């Protein structure tokens, strides 16, 4: 549709820079991706009529402001009619309570309102009257007609024209040329030898395209460039800016490479990457006439930086200055052409730039009549196509420097950007204090964030009463001896009977020289005998090593030999499935235990003595026995009771194989607090129909699921019958957020909790209670550390990473295992000293 009927002019192709913008805008016609502009605050009286005349004169003499777009067969063209009606809005806001605030609201709406490319001029001007002596001129453009340099030329030209009209002087001569001349030169360049030389330069520079530094957040990868953005503005004190500028001068460079070095340093540190691509603007005005011509000339040049973290900041500044000089020499090639050279198949990056940095410095030459000189304050359109664009605006000598972080919400949220700002400030202070420090040693964590990471989030200290698992169980047996402790199929055993049977076996183990740190292998299927054996080992002061009879013979043989267990507890029917070894075999169904007393042995153990050794899966090599202590598991179960308050009428289902550490809390937690332990039949954990029947029949209130098993269980019709369930605990794998709506629909009266912990700690070290609303999260967090546990996320150099940045998880505190059985070298490698404020001599598992 032609917005200017009756206008017949020659049609011209778009310049290469215009063409890039056109095609991207065409993909998202309803988004103000390329709206640019700002405002001038004029501290003086302005005559609206004369101001309109000045604008009309400007448009009449400036071809690009009369640009009319058309399209044929998908190819854009532009025309420049000799006449164009100009509409300059005027709003009197002097009666408003906050005139400038009202004007700013109008201007922000204008910068975010898309242009109708075929139906209206590609600029909007409005004059706001705040008072008799204060006005604001708002100017919004589509980027197709102007760039930052041209906007400054327009402001100066309008000021000169208005002043001449006000003083009734002759109009000042126009000093710039026509944008049409640039288009002709651009076409000649693209078909000339210089363009091919520049292509060769960029082809070499991007012979291997680096991976993107930043990735969109979950669910926002598609069309990330069209996701609305926000901006955060802060001010760098003038004194600090002057010191940064002096730092650059001392290295024979300007302020811009220093700013670029700060941006590079920050992001390669927080992202643990040595390489990134930062876009920087270039004027692309190659003749004196073009420097005075209004129109879109500017482009962006990718500066590929990859200097590592051993380089000093001073050295980095000089290296970046050299990289900039090289890139500037080939700046005329359109960035879309550079991207095609870097990514010929188009399968890599949606954007060539990871970040962009712009630096604006105004000389405040615009003067409207007798008003003081004024400069332009830029506005942000709410869309940022690079993940993060940093605008440094030095608007006035002696004033603080404005820095805008304009960010794409597909990559950052407001909280993250606020943290980026705080760290950036802190980094500037470190660089100014010690510019010859290697990048790896520059501190990027402000004191408040370091304290948050190391102390506040690890404020988990709780008193731990003296005692052990089996002592708590014995106290329950004395308190409620006839209460049912364990149910397995048709067999129900009271607390008194369970305690008596465990005591007899404990005495038998003591007679076989089992005591502190002596290991007993237990190879039993899920049964009452299994819990008798485990309690007996603890009562004897020893530590148990669970062996799953269903494991392959070679794995069982390895575990039995590696553990050096003195005794193997099993049953006669399982003996043939177990390897021969040096351990004395004690078959529960054949052992002569009648002669041993039913009273407790009174054997004392220290918190640091071993309670159990569970072998890792061996998926990353040879299985390793993680040595967990009485103090660690006792702390873990005390926390669990504080968190979930198990009651006497709770029934806990034990269905996890004993070779997995989740089984430890399933076995002992209910028996410590007078609840009922219910065993699933051997193999029953794989049968959802059986599980549902068992839950209903035994009124199970507490159950554990590995997330995939939970999903499968919820998909069965029987799951809705399990109304006795009060809490479901998940661990072992990542819990998808998508499971939560289904969970709360099927089990509306039940809680779900996400726990995490490695075998090298006493079962779990973190906890996250889930709600229905957490389904909106990209993923369910592992949560906060449990009681007396410390967690750190560290970079490869052992330093804390900032909030929201990936790193390696280190675990410390009371729940940590003693190490790996018979693996002193591996223990020393994986269990390292805690240098972040834990207990004296404390260690971290990495």
mmCIF file with all atom_site columns, N, CA and C in Angstrom, residues 80 206 540 777 810:
data_model
loop_
_atom_site.group_PDB
_atom_site.id
_atom_site.type_symbol
_atom_site.label_atom_id
_atom_site.label_alt_id
_atom_site.label_comp_id
_atom_site.label_asym_id
_atom_site.label_entity_id
_atom_site.label_seq_id
_atom_site.pdbx_PDB_ins_code
_atom_site.Cartn_x
_atom_site.Cartn_y
_atom_site.Cartn_z
_atom_site.occupancy
_atom_site.B_iso_or_equiv
_atom_site.pdbx_formal_charge
_atom_site.auth_seq_id
_atom_site.auth_comp_id
_atom_site.auth_asym_id
_atom_site.auth_atom_id
_atom_site.pdbx_PDB_model_num
ATOM 1  N N  . UNK A 1 80  ? 12.367 8.860   -2.760 1.00 0.00 ? 80  UNK A N  1
ATOM 2  C CA . UNK A 1 80  ? 12.542 10.088  -1.990 1.00 0.00 ? 80  UNK A CA 1
ATOM 3  C C  . UNK A 1 80  ? 11.753 11.214  -2.648 1.00 0.00 ? 80  UNK A C  1
ATOM 4  N N  . UNK A 1 206 ? 36.906 -15.902 11.183 1.00 0.00 ? 206 UNK A N  1
ATOM 5  C CA . UNK A 1 206 ? 35.882 -16.819 11.683 1.00 0.00 ? 206 UNK A CA 1
ATOM 6  C C  . UNK A 1 206 ? 35.956 -18.175 10.992 1.00 0.00 ? 206 UNK A C  1
ATOM 7  N N  . UNK A 1 540 ? 26.181 -53.892 67.278 1.00 0.00 ? 540 UNK A N  1
ATOM 8  C CA . UNK A 1 540 ? 27.485 -54.509 67.555 1.00 0.00 ? 540 UNK A CA 1
ATOM 9  C C  . UNK A 1 540 ? 28.618 -53.503 67.405 1.00 0.00 ? 540 UNK A C  1
ATOM 10 N N  . UNK A 1 777 ? 8.361  -23.385 36.621 1.00 0.00 ? 777 UNK A N  1
ATOM 11 C CA . UNK A 1 777 ? 9.813  -23.302 36.573 1.00 0.00 ? 777 UNK A CA 1
ATOM 12 C C  . UNK A 1 777 ? 10.354 -24.111 35.411 1.00 0.00 ? 777 UNK A C  1
ATOM 13 N N  . UNK A 1 810 ? 30.305 -28.409 45.379 1.00 0.00 ? 810 UNK A N  1
ATOM 14 C CA . UNK A 1 810 ? 31.119 -28.957 46.461 1.00 0.00 ? 810 UNK A CA 1
ATOM 15 C C  . UNK A 1 810 ? 30.241 -29.061 47.698 1.00 0.00 ? 810 UNK A C  1
#
